Structure formats: C-alpha cells, structure tokens
Amino acid sequence: MAAGLKAPLSLLLLLFLSHISPSFGLYEDQIGKFDWVQQYVGVVTQAVFDESTVPRRIIVATSDNVLAALATKNGDIVWRQVLESGENGRVEALVGEGQRVTSVAGRMVRTWDTLTAALIHETYLSHTPHPGLLERAVVVGESELVLGEVVAGSVVVTTLDRVSGSPLDHTNVVAPWISTDTKCGSAGKSVVCVELSLSLIFVLLLTAPSPEFVSQPLASVGLEAPEPGSQVLLQTVPGAPDHLIIQVGPGRRLVHLDGNSLHLVRDLGGSQSSAVAGGVLYSLTQVAHIVTLGAVDLETGSEVGEQGLVVELPTHTGQATSLYVHHYQTSDGGSALRALLTCSDHSLHLLSGAGVVWWREEAMARVVAVEGVDLPVDGANINFQDPLPASPDWVSSLVHRVRTQVSQVSHWVSLVMERSDSTFPAPLHTLHRDQLNLRKLLVLATASGKMMGVDSWTGEVVWRIYVSELMPLEGDKLLLYTQRTSAHFPHQPQCVVVGKHRETGEGVLVAFNPITGEGVGDRGGVMTLGFTIIQALLLHHPDHQYLKPVVFVDDTMNLHVFPASGESVVLQHKDSIFVHLARPGSTHLTGYTLRFSTPGNLVLREVWRVCVGGGGIITGVYGKLAWEKVHSPGRVLADRSVLYKYVNPNLAVVTTQGYDHLNKNTLTLYLVDTVSGAVIESVNHKKVSGPIHVVHSENWVVYTFFNDKYRRYEVTSLELFEGLSQANATAFSSLGGRATPPIMERQAYILPVGIQAATHTSTEKGITTKFILFALQTGNVMQMSKWLLDPRRPVTGGPREEGLLPYIPEMRLSPHDMITYNHTLPRVSSIFTSPTGLESACVVLVYGLDLFYTRMFPSKMFDVLKDDFDHYLIGGVVLALMAAALTTRKLAQRKALKQAWK
Amino acid sequence: MVLPAKNLSCFTVLFLAFTASLAFQEDEFLDGQLTLVIEDALEGGPDPIFTQRSTIQVRSVKSGNAVVTHTRPWTNDLNEKLKKLVEADDLYHIRVYQKGSEEKGYVSTFTKACQVFESRLSETLSLMVDGSGTSVVGVWLITPVCVCDGEENGAESDNGGGGGDGGGGEIIPSSSSSLQHNTTVIIRSPIPAPVPDTATYIEKLEAMKNEKAEGKDNRSFLAKYWMYIVPLVLIMVVFGGGQDGGR
C-alpha cells in the first residue's frame, strides 16, 4: 500500500513545489512601481508624413527592421511592427498611399493601415535575390513592382505582380563596367550608377519596355575631373523621387532625372542633407549644434528665405544624416514646416519654426554594453572622510577611524539641528545611494558612440557623452570597465569605454566619471590609442589611487597600459597575470604570461596552447564574472556526506562549432583552465546548431542550442565537482590539484521555445539561490531556478537529495515566472544583472530594441521584514514579558524569604 | 620500479575506462592510434628551447591505452639545468605534437619548475583528444606536489630516503643520474552530450499508470469492508440475542 502511494505522493509534492517555488508574481497595482520599460524604434531610414489620420503621425522604417508610427505632437510610438531580422526584414521602400502605407522588405510586400497598424495585404514575391547583390532598386507601381538588382557585370530587372507576387517580366541588362567599386543608387524609377574610372554616370530606366543604360559624362553635371579614389555618395531626395544628389569628393550636386537623361539642378556644396516639400528644396547646413534649413524654390531657383529654419539642437547631438520635410497648411491659412532629422548619434528630431518640437534618443535601441555603478553615499557625509594614509599602521588607522566617526556623529547632529531649523526639503534630483543600495546608475554604451547614464529608479537619462569617432569593435562589442568604484572618496569613480575609431580602425578609449558624465583628462576623456586592439583586460589589482589599470594587446602583440602609471601594478603582479587570445574563426587558443616584463617593456610570452581539432572553429570563449562569490563550497548528499564543488575561477568555456559530413553540425564545448591551458572536460554534441547561449557561473555551465535532429530547443546543464574531499580547501591553484579530472554531472532538458539571450542572477554574497534568466523568442523574460536545471535531478527513484525534484525532461513555462509580466520585448540582445546592498535582491536590465528594468528577489525577501510586520506588538510583548519576569522574580524572592523564616 | 641502467626505464600504462564512453551510442569513434612526441624546455627564460623528452604511443584512444617511452636519459647535467630553473623560480614548459602531422601544430602547457623538482620528476599527463580521435586538443600536466615548500628534498636527494623525506621512500633513487621521468598518461576524449531522457520518463509515467490500474480494488464488497461488517453483525447478534433471551 505504501509503495503504491509513493509515486502519486511524489507527483503531488512536485506539483506543490512547482507552485510554491519562488515565483515572481506581481500584483496589479505593483506594475511599474519597481520596473520600467522604454520602447524604441531604431535609426530612422525612411519616413512618410501621414496626414490622413488625426492625430497626425509620421510613419518610419528603421535600420532595426521596425515599422512604426510616431505621433507628430510628442514623438510617442503610436504603433510598432517589428519585422523579420536581418536582410529579410530591411525596409527598402516605404510608400504612403492615403491611409495606407506599403513597405517592401526582402521578399515581402506589405500594406498596412496607418491608423490601426493592421496588415491589410501581404504578398510574397516569388523571386529569389541574386547572389552577390550590390544594390537593389525597388519601384512600387500601381499594380506592379519592378526590382532592379545590381550585380557585378549586369543589372537584373524583374517586374512582378503586386497582388500575386508572380513574375511578369525578366530582363538582364548587361553592363560589363559594373564592379564592386561602382556606386549605384536608385532614384524614382531609375538606377543610377557612377563609375569613377570612366568618369561617367549611367542611368537605367527600370520601367522602360526594354531597359538600357544611357551614359553621360560626370562633367555634364558639373563634377569635373574627380580625383581617383574620391568618395562617391548617391542620396535620394525625400519628397522628390525624380531627383538625386550625387556627391563626388567635396562636390555635391542635385540632379533631375528625366527618363534616361539627367541634368544639373543645383550645386549643393556645403549642405549635409536635403529634402523637397511642396516644390521647395530644403538644404541643411550644420555648424556645431545650430542647424540651418535653407529653402530654395526648385522651379525658379530663387531663395525662399522666409520658409527656412534656424534651430539649435540639444547638446551631445551628432551630425545630421538625413532629412525629411513636410509642408502643411495651418488652420489660419498659413503654411508651416516640419522637418524630421536623424543624426549620426542615432537621435531623431522633429523641428518646426519654434525649434525642436521633440526628439527621441534612438541610440538606446542599440545598447552594446552595460555597467551598474553604485551611487556615492550622501555627499555632505563623506566630505568628512579623509583618505586613509597610504601605508597605515594600526595606531594611525585607529586614530583615523575614531576621528572619522566623531566627525560623522557631529555632522549628523548638525544635520538634525538644521532639519529642525529649516523646513525646506532636500533637492530630489540629486543622486544619492539609498539605504539598501538598490538604486544604481546604469552606464549604457551604445553602438552610435553615445554613452548614457540612466537612473535605475526612474529610467531617466542623467548624463550623455557623444564621441563621434567611437564605434564598436569586431563582433559588435564595446568594452566597458569600471576602473574605480564610488567607494574611494575623495577619488571620483571612473569608467572607461573601449572601441575603435570609425575611420582608422585603431583603438579609442573614453574615460569618464560615471556619476557626473564628465570626461577625465584632455579632450573630454577621449583618447586615440594609435593601435588596433585585439584584447583588453581589466586588472583586479588597483594602484595606489584605487584605479584598476586596463591592459591592451595590440595586433603586433605589444602591451599597453591605461593609465600609463598602472605599469607598476602590472609589474608587481606580473607572475600572476595570464592573457589568453583566440582570433575569430581560428582553431587555436593561446595563453601568455607577463612574467618576463621589465619596467618600460611589457612583453607577452606564450605559455600554453590549445588546438581544437575535428574541423571546428572557436566560436566563443565564456569566462566567469571576476568578482563572483561562491557561498557554499559543497553540496550535501542524501547520505549526509558532502560533495565538494570544483570552483575554478580561471575556468572558461570554449565553444567550437564545425561541420562534419557524417554528423552534420557539431558543437563541442571545452572547459579550459585559462592559466595552465589544461582542458578539464569536454562535451560533444552532434546535429545541433546555434545560436548558442552559454551561462557560466560557480561550478556549473548551462547552455542552450537548437537540436537539428529532433527540431527542438534544448538546454544542457553541466556541473563540476571535486569529489568527497577537497585537494586544497583554502585556496585554488590552477597549477596544482588532483591528477584525476573533476567529476562532471550532466543532464539535458527540452525547452518549449527558443532563447534570445540568457544570463544568471548575481547577488552580493552569493547566498541567494541562483536563477537563470532566459529571454524567450516570444518576447518574455523567464526566470528559472538553478534547481530546476540541476543535473543531479534523479531520473529514477532512490534516496533523494534535499531540494531536488524528480527529473522531468521538458521544462515547463509558467506565466508566474515571467519577470516581464505582460510586456513583450522584441530583439533582446542581452541581459545585465547586478547585485545590490540587499543580499536577496538583484537588479536586472534587459536590453535590445527596448529597455526593461526590474529588480528580482530570487529567494524571496528572506532578509527583509514584511511590510505588515507589527513592530509595536512585538516590542510590547517583549516589554511585557520583561516586566512579568521581573515581577515574578521579586515575588519568588519574597516567597523564598518567607519560607526561610518559617 | 627502477629499471637497471637502461635508456627507457619507466613506463606506465593506464587504462581509463570512462563509464560514459562505454555507454551505448551510435558512435563512429575512430579507435585511432596516435604517436605523440613530448618536448620540454629545461632552458627557461622568455624564449625557452625545447628538446625531445619522450614519446607516447596511444594504442587506443577509446580505451585510453597508452605507453610512454622516455627517449632522453636523465643526467646530472639536466638535473643542474632544472635546479637552475628552480632557483630562478621559472616555469617548466612542455609541448606535445603529433608525429607525422607536425603541420597541425603543437599543444603546450607549463607548471612551476619547483613543482617538477620537488615531485622528483613524477607527473601525470592528461591529454584531451578531439572527437574524431585524430588530434590532441590540450595537455594538462599535474605534479603530485602542488605547493612548493622550497626545501631541497627533490630530485637532488641522493641519500636513499634519509633525512625525513615524506612518503614514497622506495621510489627515491640512489643518485640523480638514475632518476627518470615517471609519467602517468591519461587519454581522454569528449564525452557525448546528454540528451533529454524522454524514454525513461515515459516509462516511469507508464509504470505509474499501471501501478494505479493494478492498485484498483477488484475485491468484492464483503472482502473490502469485512472489518466494518463483522463488528456490526456481532453487535446486532449480541443485542438481538439478548432480546430473544428476554422474551
């Protein structure tokens, strides 16, 4: 009977546990209290002013493959449609047709309702894009669609039916002069190519019955004898499809296309971008932050001064890159102008005669790196703290401490006195650390070269830095390091962002104070390094000013240190600094030591090498967080013995992906010690493909991938244990240890949906249970306890370890576990987690197209009293008990005395 | 363990049967044979000079069967070089490449020279071979001594086990010239990845279902509730009998 009961009981227990397991569970009135979400659209590439609906809207298509409607009044997103990612979703043409807008992206022609964002019509073009496509011109006609695909040596013109998507006509126009250097662009119904080596402009009218290139010399549009190698730029003119801007070197000309011929309209030298509205050409010139829109009547060529604009853009705005102008009749019969402007810092501005109506910080749609900086404690309070002497003995440090504390007490007393004097509240906008350090300053580095400081409580941007020459390194990465935290008053905190120069490709470093956003050093903290960075690392050892130096490896394997004074720190720890390098797509991972460095000459010497064979290449190296703390060194087994964790801080996961004719796509994970180069373990997957997301922490690795064989997403969990005893309980050394490799526990689970990004929660002391955060392809972010992914979950019966649930192959997604509740976050690129002053709490920033911030309590708020905790009752009970104890003692004493007299 | 005056002295064969690699799988794992050359650098400094030390004949990657042959006798000269490395607190580098396919490059690792010295040249070499069993991915060198204590009781000790040498007294050679590398080789290869174990789980569910079905009570009404019926009947009999008697 008992055996029969066991199984249903365990199932019941499982059900019960899965319900009580810490789920996020938010009450409706808590929405938005501890979290915020910011939606973005990306860099606007096309815009259509929609006048058909009230309130007025601007329909925009962006480089992030988003189609959106922005309210003209305030710039809010009215609706947003996220199209396919990659080339398939890039909007090539956006045509407004009354209350509808038609977009052509990849092989999809879609018609949308501008009011409701409903998809009215969708056509799949039965036409495969040509390989080696250089440029594609799209002409959207009433009933047909003409595609002009420029490939080397020819232009393929295809006419397709707009409703059915079937091809109607197909012509191949041979043009042997087209090479990869030829610049081609589309304007209206034509393809225009400029071939500098021939000094000719070629025009091809796509809608002609038999399309043919017609050439004319560059000189005919006033661009004479261009220098070879000068840059050619072809720009369409928004609002005037039959016009085109041709820029060769400094010469910039507006030309008009009339069938197969073009003629010069105007010299636009000096202006940055132009647009046409109502027969008036608006050209933009920018000096610093002052933008001037000059208006010229296209027909007469005379300046229409009164229609121009002079507007000052907000600071930290880059150069204007494109302009869309709209001319409209105001209610009192006059005419007014609206200009939509995108800038090189990815910001979007709407200008009118009165100035900037609104602007959007679209740089936030491409956040590349995030760091959470602790806010400084109350400024007035720390003013009394003097820096500790450089080498304190115990007497002086005691004196220092007593003096500091006395001054703090006196400061507090004076503060209390002041408070009673004045009734003015403290200014609210100042950033101060809250009691539990839950408030952070999030430093965001974006692909546009703009850095922003965001207050984590409100989501407001506190400061901005725009460095126009900064762009991400290979692999779309910017390196963001906190060199000095705010814990070292009076030294200011310092962060650095490392990227590469937009033009030269050499390293660029920006050093700044993350609290104020002020650059540190000359030129606003921007430093051109003068070499190409292939590796950079932040040392753990601070210098005497508590600044952690950053070490760079350049492409000739030389070392550079920032700041230069950090060299002494490097030399001091040269025996324990190891660098590992893997070139993208290579099969080698090489480790280097700095031990042969001498003052003024830091050198790398190879000490180990790992060579992944089997036809695979290294696709990723995933280390651990440097500051990570592991609270418990072992796990208690069912028989009460302890299984010790293999906690190697130098361990990195190296993923290699290859193609094998027998097993198709293969994935091999190597766990490599980055000090000794030892391959600790490796796991081999067959018939799996990416994207691979690896979460590596403590003694475990969790990674997700797509299984080609079963066509499903899987998550694999690996856990390393030293065994029932530890080789060295006090310290870990990569150069010593057991001769036997650690025990690896492993298990796999099925995930019902795909993953966009994954990370783990991090708390200050590592006591709180780790949770894994998965950004699902459905747009939710799910939290999953590490216990559920534990590789030791028992498949069959037997003595069960504490807290382990029986193995179930498929992971369940519970709506309670969605930390984003009803928000959908498209295109999540990564998740950032940061510990707070409260051990149970962890702050989370999900970034991608949108930003979502929340705070999590993975093990619930075990270190915080409940809101409804009755302090008075507990205090009263304690006092009453004390009083009772005292009186009964008195009574007992009296009784004893009486008895003694008897 | 010490073989008298011979160039190839000590070899250790180690069979390592990983339970995982024995597990059933549709593996086409080549049971490849590899010949590996080990080189070490006893002249340290920034640019170490490597000389051939030993060869490893891997007979079977799958079973981890390998034989080590030390091609270089350990001489006093080499001992002096190692001591020099120890004095400079330098590193002891080794690298491994595959005989016949040198173009594939080598894999290398290092340890502290003092660890080798104090371990009296005994060491464990753990070699990771790739999935197809054709090339070496990485090498891991482990010495029994993890932390150097700086005492010169290592390879130098020539007074057969005297003077408080801890552990393994019988291995201590009578002179440094008869000392030789004592190498244990472990050949490992990638573990096949775990797959979601749906079969066992479904079996478990089936078993649970069956158990439930079996557990269903098919007994008759009397067989099930006799414990209630019997006392009831007894009570009725007792009281009923009393009335009868009273009549």
Short mmCIF file of N, CA and C in Angstrom, two decimals, chain A residues 3-4 7 578 588 595-596 605-614 662-663 670 675-686 709 712 714 716 735-739 741 744 746-750 795-796 806-809, chain B residues 18 20 26-28 45-47 88-91 93 104 106-112 115 124 128 130-132 135-140 142-143 146-147 186 188-198 200-201 204 208 211:
data_model
loop_
_atom_site.label_atom_id
_atom_site.label_comp_id
_atom_site.label_asym_id
_atom_site.label_seq_id
_atom_site.Cartn_x
_atom_site.Cartn_y
_atom_site.Cartn_z
N ALA A 3 3.97 1.52 -0.97
CA ALA A 3 4.71 1.68 -2.22
C ALA A 3 3.83 2.27 -3.31
N GLY A 4 2.62 1.87 -3.28
CA GLY A 4 1.68 2.38 -4.27
C GLY A 4 1.42 3.86 -4.09
N ALA A 7 4.46 7.01 -5.39
CA ALA A 7 4.58 7.72 -6.66
C ALA A 7 3.60 8.89 -6.79
N PHE A 578 47.80 36.33 -16.55
CA PHE A 578 47.83 35.49 -17.74
C PHE A 578 46.79 36.04 -18.71
N HIS A 588 42.96 27.94 -32.65
CA HIS A 588 43.92 27.97 -31.56
C HIS A 588 43.49 28.93 -30.46
N ARG A 595 55.36 37.44 -17.17
CA ARG A 595 56.41 37.37 -16.16
C ARG A 595 57.76 37.87 -16.66
N PHE A 596 57.97 37.98 -17.96
CA PHE A 596 59.27 38.44 -18.44
C PHE A 596 59.26 39.94 -18.74
N ARG A 605 54.67 36.34 -23.39
CA ARG A 605 55.36 35.14 -23.82
C ARG A 605 54.39 33.98 -23.75
N GLU A 606 54.35 33.21 -24.82
CA GLU A 606 53.41 32.10 -24.89
C GLU A 606 53.74 31.05 -23.84
N VAL A 607 52.75 30.60 -23.10
CA VAL A 607 52.98 29.53 -22.14
C VAL A 607 52.10 28.31 -22.40
N TRP A 608 51.00 28.49 -23.04
CA TRP A 608 50.21 27.31 -23.36
C TRP A 608 49.44 27.50 -24.64
N ARG A 609 49.00 26.40 -25.16
CA ARG A 609 48.26 26.45 -26.41
C ARG A 609 47.29 25.28 -26.45
N VAL A 610 46.09 25.59 -26.86
CA VAL A 610 45.07 24.56 -27.04
C VAL A 610 44.67 24.63 -28.50
N CYS A 611 44.57 23.48 -29.14
CA CYS A 611 44.28 23.45 -30.56
C CYS A 611 43.06 22.58 -30.77
N VAL A 612 41.94 23.20 -31.08
CA VAL A 612 40.72 22.40 -31.27
C VAL A 612 40.77 21.79 -32.65
N GLY A 613 40.61 20.51 -32.70
CA GLY A 613 40.69 19.83 -33.98
C GLY A 613 39.30 19.50 -34.48
N GLY A 614 39.23 18.47 -35.30
CA GLY A 614 37.94 17.96 -35.75
C GLY A 614 37.18 18.89 -36.65
N LEU A 662 29.29 13.41 -41.65
CA LEU A 662 28.52 12.31 -41.09
C LEU A 662 27.49 12.84 -40.09
N ASN A 663 27.94 13.76 -39.26
CA ASN A 663 27.10 14.20 -38.16
C ASN A 663 26.52 15.59 -38.37
N TYR A 670 34.66 22.87 -24.69
CA TYR A 670 35.85 22.52 -23.93
C TYR A 670 35.88 23.41 -22.70
N VAL A 675 44.72 29.59 -17.03
CA VAL A 675 46.07 29.85 -16.53
C VAL A 675 47.02 28.78 -17.06
N SER A 676 46.65 27.52 -16.92
CA SER A 676 47.57 26.46 -17.31
C SER A 676 47.30 25.93 -18.71
N GLY A 677 46.16 26.25 -19.28
CA GLY A 677 45.85 25.73 -20.60
C GLY A 677 45.37 24.31 -20.58
N ALA A 678 45.05 23.80 -19.41
CA ALA A 678 44.59 22.42 -19.30
C ALA A 678 43.14 22.33 -19.77
N VAL A 679 42.85 21.31 -20.54
CA VAL A 679 41.46 21.07 -20.95
C VAL A 679 40.85 20.16 -19.89
N ILE A 680 39.99 20.71 -19.06
CA ILE A 680 39.48 19.98 -17.90
C ILE A 680 38.44 18.95 -18.34
N GLU A 681 37.54 19.37 -19.20
CA GLU A 681 36.49 18.46 -19.66
C GLU A 681 36.08 18.88 -21.06
N SER A 682 35.40 18.01 -21.74
CA SER A 682 34.80 18.44 -23.00
C SER A 682 33.56 17.60 -23.29
N VAL A 683 32.64 18.23 -23.96
CA VAL A 683 31.36 17.61 -24.28
C VAL A 683 31.11 17.80 -25.76
N ASN A 684 30.63 16.78 -26.41
CA ASN A 684 30.48 16.79 -27.85
C ASN A 684 29.02 16.60 -28.23
N HIS A 685 28.48 17.54 -28.99
CA HIS A 685 27.10 17.43 -29.47
C HIS A 685 27.13 17.17 -30.97
N LYS A 686 26.19 16.39 -31.43
CA LYS A 686 26.08 16.16 -32.86
C LYS A 686 24.72 16.62 -33.33
N LYS A 709 18.23 17.38 -35.11
CA LYS A 709 17.66 16.06 -35.32
C LYS A 709 16.20 16.02 -34.86
N ARG A 712 14.11 20.83 -32.01
CA ARG A 712 13.62 21.44 -30.77
C ARG A 712 14.79 22.15 -30.08
N GLU A 714 17.01 22.83 -26.83
CA GLU A 714 17.40 22.07 -25.65
C GLU A 714 18.29 22.91 -24.77
N THR A 716 21.29 22.28 -21.83
CA THR A 716 22.14 21.30 -21.18
C THR A 716 22.77 21.94 -19.96
N LEU A 735 47.74 25.40 -11.01
CA LEU A 735 48.96 24.65 -11.30
C LEU A 735 49.11 23.45 -10.38
N GLY A 736 48.18 23.28 -9.47
CA GLY A 736 48.26 22.11 -8.61
C GLY A 736 46.90 21.51 -8.52
N GLY A 737 46.80 20.35 -7.99
CA GLY A 737 45.49 19.76 -7.87
C GLY A 737 45.58 18.27 -8.04
N ARG A 738 44.41 17.70 -8.19
CA ARG A 738 44.37 16.25 -8.33
C ARG A 738 44.78 15.83 -9.72
N ALA A 739 45.28 14.62 -9.79
CA ALA A 739 45.63 14.08 -11.10
C ALA A 739 44.38 13.64 -11.84
N PRO A 741 40.60 14.16 -13.25
CA PRO A 741 39.75 15.30 -13.60
C PRO A 741 38.54 15.35 -12.68
N MET A 744 32.07 15.27 -13.56
CA MET A 744 31.13 16.14 -14.25
C MET A 744 29.74 15.50 -14.27
N ARG A 746 25.95 15.79 -15.66
CA ARG A 746 25.35 16.45 -16.82
C ARG A 746 23.93 15.95 -17.07
N GLN A 747 23.13 16.82 -17.57
CA GLN A 747 21.75 16.47 -17.86
C GLN A 747 21.23 17.44 -18.92
N ALA A 748 20.27 16.98 -19.69
CA ALA A 748 19.70 17.83 -20.73
C ALA A 748 18.19 17.92 -20.55
N TYR A 749 17.65 19.05 -20.95
CA TYR A 749 16.22 19.29 -20.84
C TYR A 749 15.71 19.88 -22.14
N ILE A 750 14.44 19.72 -22.37
CA ILE A 750 13.83 20.28 -23.58
C ILE A 750 13.22 21.63 -23.22
N VAL A 795 16.61 10.61 -12.08
CA VAL A 795 15.76 10.08 -13.14
C VAL A 795 14.90 8.95 -12.58
N THR A 796 15.54 8.11 -11.80
CA THR A 796 14.80 7.02 -11.17
C THR A 796 14.82 7.25 -9.66
N PRO A 806 12.24 15.24 -8.89
CA PRO A 806 12.48 14.16 -9.85
C PRO A 806 12.63 14.73 -11.26
N TYR A 807 13.37 14.02 -12.08
CA TYR A 807 13.67 14.51 -13.42
C TYR A 807 12.43 14.50 -14.32
N ILE A 808 12.20 15.62 -14.96
CA ILE A 808 11.17 15.72 -15.99
C ILE A 808 11.85 16.29 -17.22
N PRO A 809 11.81 15.61 -18.35
CA PRO A 809 12.62 16.07 -19.49
C PRO A 809 12.21 17.42 -20.04
N PHE B 18 36.19 5.22 -19.05
CA PHE B 18 35.15 6.17 -18.68
C PHE B 18 33.80 5.52 -18.92
N ALA B 20 31.10 6.75 -19.33
CA ALA B 20 30.30 7.42 -20.35
C ALA B 20 30.66 6.93 -21.74
N GLU B 26 25.51 5.52 -30.99
CA GLU B 26 25.77 5.21 -32.39
C GLU B 26 27.02 5.97 -32.80
N ASP B 27 28.07 5.63 -32.15
CA ASP B 27 29.29 6.40 -32.30
C ASP B 27 30.17 5.78 -33.38
N GLU B 28 30.76 6.67 -34.16
CA GLU B 28 31.68 6.15 -35.18
C GLU B 28 33.11 6.46 -34.73
N GLY B 45 63.54 31.06 -19.32
CA GLY B 45 63.67 32.42 -19.80
C GLY B 45 62.52 32.73 -20.74
N PRO B 46 62.59 33.91 -21.35
CA PRO B 46 61.47 34.32 -22.20
C PRO B 46 61.30 33.44 -23.43
N ASP B 47 62.39 32.91 -23.96
CA ASP B 47 62.26 32.08 -25.15
C ASP B 47 62.83 30.69 -24.86
N ALA B 88 65.63 30.18 -10.30
CA ALA B 88 65.10 31.41 -10.92
C ALA B 88 63.58 31.49 -10.77
N ASP B 89 62.97 30.54 -10.07
CA ASP B 89 61.51 30.44 -9.93
C ASP B 89 60.85 30.51 -11.31
N ASP B 90 61.43 29.75 -12.22
CA ASP B 90 60.95 29.79 -13.60
C ASP B 90 59.91 28.70 -13.85
N LEU B 91 59.45 28.65 -15.04
CA LEU B 91 58.41 27.69 -15.42
C LEU B 91 59.03 26.52 -16.18
N HIS B 93 58.18 24.21 -19.15
CA HIS B 93 57.25 24.13 -20.28
C HIS B 93 57.32 22.74 -20.91
N LYS B 104 50.03 20.38 -38.06
CA LYS B 104 48.86 20.69 -37.25
C LYS B 104 49.21 21.58 -36.07
N TYR B 106 51.33 22.32 -32.35
CA TYR B 106 51.51 21.62 -31.09
C TYR B 106 50.53 22.17 -30.06
N VAL B 107 50.39 21.43 -28.98
CA VAL B 107 49.68 21.96 -27.83
C VAL B 107 50.67 22.00 -26.69
N SER B 108 50.52 22.96 -25.80
CA SER B 108 51.53 23.09 -24.76
C SER B 108 50.91 23.48 -23.44
N THR B 109 51.67 23.29 -22.40
CA THR B 109 51.27 23.74 -21.07
C THR B 109 52.54 23.95 -20.25
N PHE B 110 52.37 24.29 -19.01
CA PHE B 110 53.53 24.55 -18.17
C PHE B 110 53.15 24.29 -16.73
N THR B 111 54.17 24.20 -15.89
CA THR B 111 53.95 24.21 -14.47
C THR B 111 55.17 24.87 -13.86
N LYS B 112 55.15 25.04 -12.57
CA LYS B 112 56.31 25.67 -11.96
C LYS B 112 57.45 24.65 -11.89
N GLN B 115 57.82 22.61 -8.76
CA GLN B 115 56.87 21.52 -8.54
C GLN B 115 57.38 20.23 -9.16
N THR B 124 51.66 13.51 -13.94
CA THR B 124 50.55 12.91 -14.66
C THR B 124 50.26 13.79 -15.86
N MET B 128 43.80 15.56 -23.85
CA MET B 128 42.46 15.57 -24.40
C MET B 128 42.56 15.41 -25.91
N ASP B 130 40.54 15.01 -29.63
CA ASP B 130 39.28 15.52 -30.16
C ASP B 130 38.30 14.41 -30.50
N GLY B 131 37.09 14.78 -30.86
CA GLY B 131 36.00 13.83 -31.05
C GLY B 131 36.29 12.73 -32.05
N SER B 132 37.05 13.06 -33.10
CA SER B 132 37.31 12.04 -34.10
C SER B 132 38.55 11.21 -33.73
N SER B 135 43.44 14.12 -33.35
CA SER B 135 44.43 15.11 -32.94
C SER B 135 44.27 15.45 -31.46
N VAL B 136 45.33 16.00 -30.92
CA VAL B 136 45.34 16.34 -29.50
C VAL B 136 44.86 17.77 -29.35
N VAL B 137 43.94 17.98 -28.43
CA VAL B 137 43.38 19.32 -28.21
C VAL B 137 44.18 20.08 -27.15
N GLY B 138 44.44 19.40 -26.06
CA GLY B 138 45.13 20.08 -24.99
C GLY B 138 45.85 19.11 -24.09
N VAL B 139 46.79 19.64 -23.36
CA VAL B 139 47.56 18.78 -22.45
C VAL B 139 47.52 19.41 -21.06
N TRP B 140 47.46 18.57 -20.07
CA TRP B 140 47.34 19.01 -18.68
C TRP B 140 48.43 18.29 -17.91
N ILE B 142 50.09 17.55 -14.35
CA ILE B 142 49.83 17.63 -12.91
C ILE B 142 50.97 16.95 -12.18
N THR B 143 51.50 17.64 -11.20
CA THR B 143 52.56 17.06 -10.38
C THR B 143 51.97 16.73 -9.02
N CYS B 146 51.79 20.13 -5.05
CA CYS B 146 51.01 21.27 -5.54
C CYS B 146 51.62 22.60 -5.14
N VAL B 147 52.15 22.65 -3.94
CA VAL B 147 52.71 23.90 -3.44
C VAL B 147 54.16 23.63 -3.06
N ILE B 186 47.01 9.87 -19.09
CA ILE B 186 45.56 9.68 -19.16
C ILE B 186 45.12 10.21 -20.51
N ARG B 188 42.00 11.20 -22.77
CA ARG B 188 40.56 11.46 -22.63
C ARG B 188 40.03 12.01 -23.94
N SER B 189 38.76 11.86 -24.13
CA SER B 189 38.13 12.39 -25.33
C SER B 189 36.79 12.98 -24.94
N PRO B 190 36.22 13.83 -25.80
CA PRO B 190 34.96 14.48 -25.42
C PRO B 190 33.87 13.48 -25.06
N ILE B 191 33.15 13.81 -24.05
CA ILE B 191 32.06 12.97 -23.60
C ILE B 191 30.87 13.24 -24.50
N PRO B 192 30.20 12.22 -24.97
CA PRO B 192 28.99 12.51 -25.75
C PRO B 192 27.98 13.25 -24.89
N ALA B 193 27.34 14.20 -25.49
CA ALA B 193 26.47 15.09 -24.72
C ALA B 193 25.24 14.34 -24.21
N PRO B 194 24.73 14.78 -23.09
CA PRO B 194 23.49 14.17 -22.61
C PRO B 194 22.34 14.57 -23.50
N VAL B 195 21.37 13.72 -23.60
CA VAL B 195 20.15 14.06 -24.35
C VAL B 195 18.98 14.00 -23.38
N PRO B 196 17.97 14.80 -23.60
CA PRO B 196 16.81 14.74 -22.70
C PRO B 196 16.26 13.32 -22.65
N ASP B 197 16.19 12.79 -21.46
CA ASP B 197 15.85 11.38 -21.29
C ASP B 197 14.33 11.22 -21.26
N THR B 198 13.74 11.27 -22.44
CA THR B 198 12.28 11.17 -22.50
C THR B 198 11.82 9.73 -22.30
N THR B 200 12.98 7.17 -20.46
CA THR B 200 12.87 6.73 -19.07
C THR B 200 11.68 7.39 -18.39
N TYR B 201 11.49 8.65 -18.73
CA TYR B 201 10.41 9.39 -18.10
C TYR B 201 9.06 8.83 -18.50
N LYS B 204 8.49 5.67 -16.82
CA LYS B 204 8.12 5.91 -15.43
C LYS B 204 6.64 6.27 -15.31
N MET B 208 3.74 4.16 -13.56
CA MET B 208 2.89 4.78 -12.55
C MET B 208 1.42 4.52 -12.85
N GLU B 211 0.61 0.91 -12.18
CA GLU B 211 0.53 0.72 -10.74
C GLU B 211 -0.84 1.16 -10.22
#
